[in-house]
């Protein structure tokens, strides 16, 4: 019978958990045994009792046997080394493992012969949508970024006609119209803002317009941005310069900028430079979701709010974790969707040539399968 271990997350600020009572029930129904470290769900709103009621088996933090016997570890972020070293060769570690340029993980996987699946690498094909953890979490980040901005802004979002006068709606500029960006657009629209979006993938124009936002036209230069596998490819320095020139005007009139632009495995493009910040009005707010990848805005720092000439710069790298109940619920379902096709009568047989598994399998029994990801920090 396949044993699945659910650990307490130990990364700083992490409040999510990789299984919920609902997914424990589902995994049980597939014939698996689920071992849950005590208190694993506490910060996400799931108590130990709810897990044991759903058929989970609780274990103590000190109990290393659970790690030694596990066939599969479902995690959000990579567990601590002291636990990982107890895993047996051939067991699977599955989670958001942050493999880019991660030499510690690379060395551990070779030495331990633990096989690892990194959810960041799940291919963007229709069949993989239900296990796409980047999307489920980016959606939450997009939503929460707008709430953060509204909370910090010195003015209303909606247009209001009051006896004391008319209030104009906030102008929100969203940089990057991917999963997080589109959810930010939808949330800002619901709050009544005027929304403008910049993205380099042509498909985004229609998507933002269908949400009632306006698309900011791209620079008219020869270079045409391209994409591969649903991800934008990096544009040239010249293109970015022209793009920033167009954005400068929009930002000088904006109340809020939400930064979500990313290029897989690369540093995020800098779309707001200091001189552009100089033109933003005091009291306006920039929320940078790309801050962990270097940021779309100069001067933002992870998990910090910096006030620069009256403009609030919020480096928001851990937003999914700030909505831990739903972030965990969706993430846990992503994991169940990933694994379900490979479990029959409680026995797990991962098919390594399956397109989804092949895409996200970092290592197999000590052999590294994605050297490129570890080495140069990207897949493009
Ligand atoms: P992402 O996080 O890699 O990037 C966010 C956005 O930044 C993208 O829209 C990208 O085009 C944009 N960007 C990059 N450079 C930019 C620049 N210089 N200026 C402005 N914007 C820039 O992407 P994501 O949000 O994870 O997903 C992108 C798209 O992939 C989605 O919109 C969706 O259509 C598709 N997708 C498909 C699947 C699937 O089919 N399984 C799953 C997830 C996403």
JSON list of C-alpha atoms and ligand atoms in Angstrom, two decimals, residues 123-130 132 134-135 138 175-182 198-201 204 207 218 227 229-235 239-240 243 247 260-264 269 271, ligand 1:
[
{"chain": "A", "resi": 123, "resn": "UNK", "atom": "CA", "xyz": [3.80, 21.33, -18.98]},
{"chain": "A", "resi": 124, "resn": "UNK", "atom": "CA", "xyz": [1.06, 23.70, -20.07]},
{"chain": "A", "resi": 125, "resn": "UNK", "atom": "CA", "xyz": [-1.16, 21.26, -21.88]},
{"chain": "A", "resi": 126, "resn": "UNK", "atom": "CA", "xyz": [-4.93, 20.99, -21.43]},
{"chain": "A", "resi": 127, "resn": "UNK", "atom": "CA", "xyz": [-4.69, 17.63, -19.66]},
{"chain": "A", "resi": 128, "resn": "UNK", "atom": "CA", "xyz": [-2.37, 19.18, -17.06]},
{"chain": "A", "resi": 129, "resn": "UNK", "atom": "CA", "xyz": [-4.68, 22.06, -16.11]},
{"chain": "A", "resi": 130, "resn": "UNK", "atom": "CA", "xyz": [-6.11, 20.28, -13.05]},
{"chain": "A", "resi": 132, "resn": "UNK", "atom": "CA", "xyz": [-1.19, 23.12, -12.52]},
{"chain": "A", "resi": 134, "resn": "UNK", "atom": "CA", "xyz": [1.51, 27.56, -10.55]},
{"chain": "A", "resi": 135, "resn": "UNK", "atom": "CA", "xyz": [-1.85, 28.62, -11.93]},
{"chain": "A", "resi": 138, "resn": "UNK", "atom": "CA", "xyz": [-0.95, 32.67, -9.14]},
{"chain": "A", "resi": 175, "resn": "UNK", "atom": "CA", "xyz": [1.94, 44.62, -15.92]},
{"chain": "A", "resi": 176, "resn": "UNK", "atom": "CA", "xyz": [1.72, 41.06, -17.23]},
{"chain": "A", "resi": 177, "resn": "UNK", "atom": "CA", "xyz": [-1.64, 39.56, -18.18]},
{"chain": "A", "resi": 178, "resn": "UNK", "atom": "CA", "xyz": [-1.00, 35.91, -17.34]},
{"chain": "A", "resi": 179, "resn": "UNK", "atom": "CA", "xyz": [-2.86, 33.97, -14.66]},
{"chain": "A", "resi": 180, "resn": "UNK", "atom": "CA", "xyz": [-2.08, 36.38, -11.79]},
{"chain": "A", "resi": 181, "resn": "UNK", "atom": "CA", "xyz": [-2.49, 39.45, -13.99]},
{"chain": "A", "resi": 182, "resn": "UNK", "atom": "CA", "xyz": [-5.91, 38.43, -15.32]},
{"chain": "A", "resi": 198, "resn": "UNK", "atom": "CA", "xyz": [0.59, 45.59, -20.64]},
{"chain": "A", "resi": 199, "resn": "UNK", "atom": "CA", "xyz": [1.72, 42.20, -21.90]},
{"chain": "A", "resi": 200, "resn": "UNK", "atom": "CA", "xyz": [3.88, 41.01, -24.75]},
{"chain": "A", "resi": 201, "resn": "UNK", "atom": "CA", "xyz": [1.88, 37.91, -25.75]},
{"chain": "A", "resi": 204, "resn": "UNK", "atom": "CA", "xyz": [-3.61, 38.68, -23.95]},
{"chain": "A", "resi": 207, "resn": "UNK", "atom": "CA", "xyz": [-8.47, 38.33, -22.84]},
{"chain": "A", "resi": 218, "resn": "UNK", "atom": "CA", "xyz": [3.21, 47.31, -27.68]},
{"chain": "A", "resi": 227, "resn": "UNK", "atom": "CA", "xyz": [6.22, 32.53, -26.63]},
{"chain": "A", "resi": 229, "resn": "UNK", "atom": "CA", "xyz": [4.67, 26.39, -24.22]},
{"chain": "A", "resi": 230, "resn": "UNK", "atom": "CA", "xyz": [2.38, 29.17, -22.93]},
{"chain": "A", "resi": 231, "resn": "UNK", "atom": "CA", "xyz": [5.31, 31.19, -21.55]},
{"chain": "A", "resi": 232, "resn": "UNK", "atom": "CA", "xyz": [6.61, 34.49, -22.91]},
{"chain": "A", "resi": 233, "resn": "UNK", "atom": "CA", "xyz": [10.19, 34.52, -24.15]},
{"chain": "A", "resi": 234, "resn": "UNK", "atom": "CA", "xyz": [12.58, 37.21, -23.01]},
{"chain": "A", "resi": 235, "resn": "UNK", "atom": "CA", "xyz": [12.48, 40.39, -25.12]},
{"chain": "A", "resi": 239, "resn": "UNK", "atom": "CA", "xyz": [12.19, 46.37, -26.75]},
{"chain": "A", "resi": 240, "resn": "UNK", "atom": "CA", "xyz": [12.01, 46.83, -22.98]},
{"chain": "A", "resi": 243, "resn": "UNK", "atom": "CA", "xyz": [7.93, 49.41, -23.66]},
{"chain": "A", "resi": 247, "resn": "UNK", "atom": "CA", "xyz": [4.36, 52.72, -19.75]},
{"chain": "A", "resi": 260, "resn": "UNK", "atom": "CA", "xyz": [3.11, 40.25, -12.51]},
{"chain": "A", "resi": 261, "resn": "UNK", "atom": "CA", "xyz": [5.32, 40.04, -15.62]},
{"chain": "A", "resi": 262, "resn": "UNK", "atom": "CA", "xyz": [7.61, 37.03, -15.67]},
{"chain": "A", "resi": 263, "resn": "UNK", "atom": "CA", "xyz": [9.72, 34.99, -18.05]},
{"chain": "A", "resi": 264, "resn": "UNK", "atom": "CA", "xyz": [10.08, 31.35, -17.01]},
{"chain": "A", "resi": 269, "resn": "UNK", "atom": "CA", "xyz": [11.80, 42.14, -16.82]},
{"chain": "A", "resi": 271, "resn": "UNK", "atom": "CA", "xyz": [9.25, 47.54, -16.39]},
{"chain": "B", "resi": 1, "resn": "LIG", "atom": "P1", "xyz": [4.11, 33.89, -16.24]},
{"chain": "B", "resi": 1, "resn": "LIG", "atom": "O1", "xyz": [3.91, 33.93, -14.77]},
{"chain": "B", "resi": 1, "resn": "LIG", "atom": "O2", "xyz": [5.30, 33.21, -16.77]},
{"chain": "B", "resi": 1, "resn": "LIG", "atom": "O3", "xyz": [4.15, 35.40, -16.77]},
{"chain": "B", "resi": 1, "resn": "LIG", "atom": "C1", "xyz": [3.14, 36.32, -16.45]},
{"chain": "B", "resi": 1, "resn": "LIG", "atom": "C2", "xyz": [2.89, 37.21, -17.65]},
{"chain": "B", "resi": 1, "resn": "LIG", "atom": "O4", "xyz": [3.99, 38.08, -17.85]},
{"chain": "B", "resi": 1, "resn": "LIG", "atom": "C3", "xyz": [2.71, 36.44, -18.96]},
{"chain": "B", "resi": 1, "resn": "LIG", "atom": "O5", "xyz": [1.42, 36.72, -19.48]},
{"chain": "B", "resi": 1, "resn": "LIG", "atom": "C4", "xyz": [3.83, 36.98, -19.85]},
{"chain": "B", "resi": 1, "resn": "LIG", "atom": "O6", "xyz": [3.45, 37.08, -21.21]},
{"chain": "B", "resi": 1, "resn": "LIG", "atom": "C5", "xyz": [4.04, 38.35, -19.24]},
{"chain": "B", "resi": 1, "resn": "LIG", "atom": "N1", "xyz": [5.29, 39.05, -19.59]},
{"chain": "B", "resi": 1, "resn": "LIG", "atom": "C6", "xyz": [6.54, 38.56, -19.79]},
{"chain": "B", "resi": 1, "resn": "LIG", "atom": "N2", "xyz": [7.38, 39.55, -20.15]},
{"chain": "B", "resi": 1, "resn": "LIG", "atom": "C7", "xyz": [6.66, 40.70, -20.17]},
{"chain": "B", "resi": 1, "resn": "LIG", "atom": "C8", "xyz": [6.95, 42.06, -20.46]},
{"chain": "B", "resi": 1, "resn": "LIG", "atom": "N3", "xyz": [8.14, 42.48, -20.85]},
{"chain": "B", "resi": 1, "resn": "LIG", "atom": "N4", "xyz": [5.94, 42.95, -20.36]},
{"chain": "B", "resi": 1, "resn": "LIG", "atom": "C9", "xyz": [4.69, 42.60, -20.00]},
{"chain": "B", "resi": 1, "resn": "LIG", "atom": "N5", "xyz": [4.35, 41.32, -19.73]},
{"chain": "B", "resi": 1, "resn": "LIG", "atom": "C10", "xyz": [5.33, 40.39, -19.81]},
{"chain": "B", "resi": 1, "resn": "LIG", "atom": "O7", "xyz": [2.85, 33.29, -16.99]},
{"chain": "B", "resi": 1, "resn": "LIG", "atom": "P2", "xyz": [1.55, 32.61, -16.40]},
{"chain": "B", "resi": 1, "resn": "LIG", "atom": "O8", "xyz": [0.70, 33.63, -15.81]},
{"chain": "B", "resi": 1, "resn": "LIG", "atom": "O9", "xyz": [1.92, 31.47, -15.52]},
{"chain": "B", "resi": 1, "resn": "LIG", "atom": "O10", "xyz": [0.83, 32.01, -17.70]},
{"chain": "B", "resi": 1, "resn": "LIG", "atom": "C11", "xyz": [0.84, 32.61, -18.95]},
{"chain": "B", "resi": 1, "resn": "LIG", "atom": "C12", "xyz": [-0.25, 31.93, -19.82]},
{"chain": "B", "resi": 1, "resn": "LIG", "atom": "O11", "xyz": [-0.03, 30.53, -19.97]},
{"chain": "B", "resi": 1, "resn": "LIG", "atom": "C13", "xyz": [-1.63, 32.04, -19.25]},
{"chain": "B", "resi": 1, "resn": "LIG", "atom": "O12", "xyz": [-2.26, 33.21, -19.57]},
{"chain": "B", "resi": 1, "resn": "LIG", "atom": "C14", "xyz": [-2.35, 30.85, -19.85]},
{"chain": "B", "resi": 1, "resn": "LIG", "atom": "O13", "xyz": [-2.97, 31.20, -21.07]},
{"chain": "B", "resi": 1, "resn": "LIG", "atom": "C15", "xyz": [-1.27, 29.88, -20.14]},
{"chain": "B", "resi": 1, "resn": "LIG", "atom": "N6", "xyz": [-1.41, 28.73, -19.25]},
{"chain": "B", "resi": 1, "resn": "LIG", "atom": "C16", "xyz": [-1.81, 27.55, -19.79]},
{"chain": "B", "resi": 1, "resn": "LIG", "atom": "C17", "xyz": [-1.95, 26.45, -18.95]},
{"chain": "B", "resi": 1, "resn": "LIG", "atom": "C18", "xyz": [-2.40, 25.12, -19.49]},
{"chain": "B", "resi": 1, "resn": "LIG", "atom": "O14", "xyz": [-2.87, 25.06, -20.60]},
{"chain": "B", "resi": 1, "resn": "LIG", "atom": "N7", "xyz": [-2.23, 24.03, -18.74]},
{"chain": "B", "resi": 1, "resn": "LIG", "atom": "C19", "xyz": [-1.66, 26.54, -17.60]},
{"chain": "B", "resi": 1, "resn": "LIG", "atom": "C20", "xyz": [-1.24, 27.77, -17.09]},
{"chain": "B", "resi": 1, "resn": "LIG", "atom": "C21", "xyz": [-1.12, 28.87, -17.94]}
]
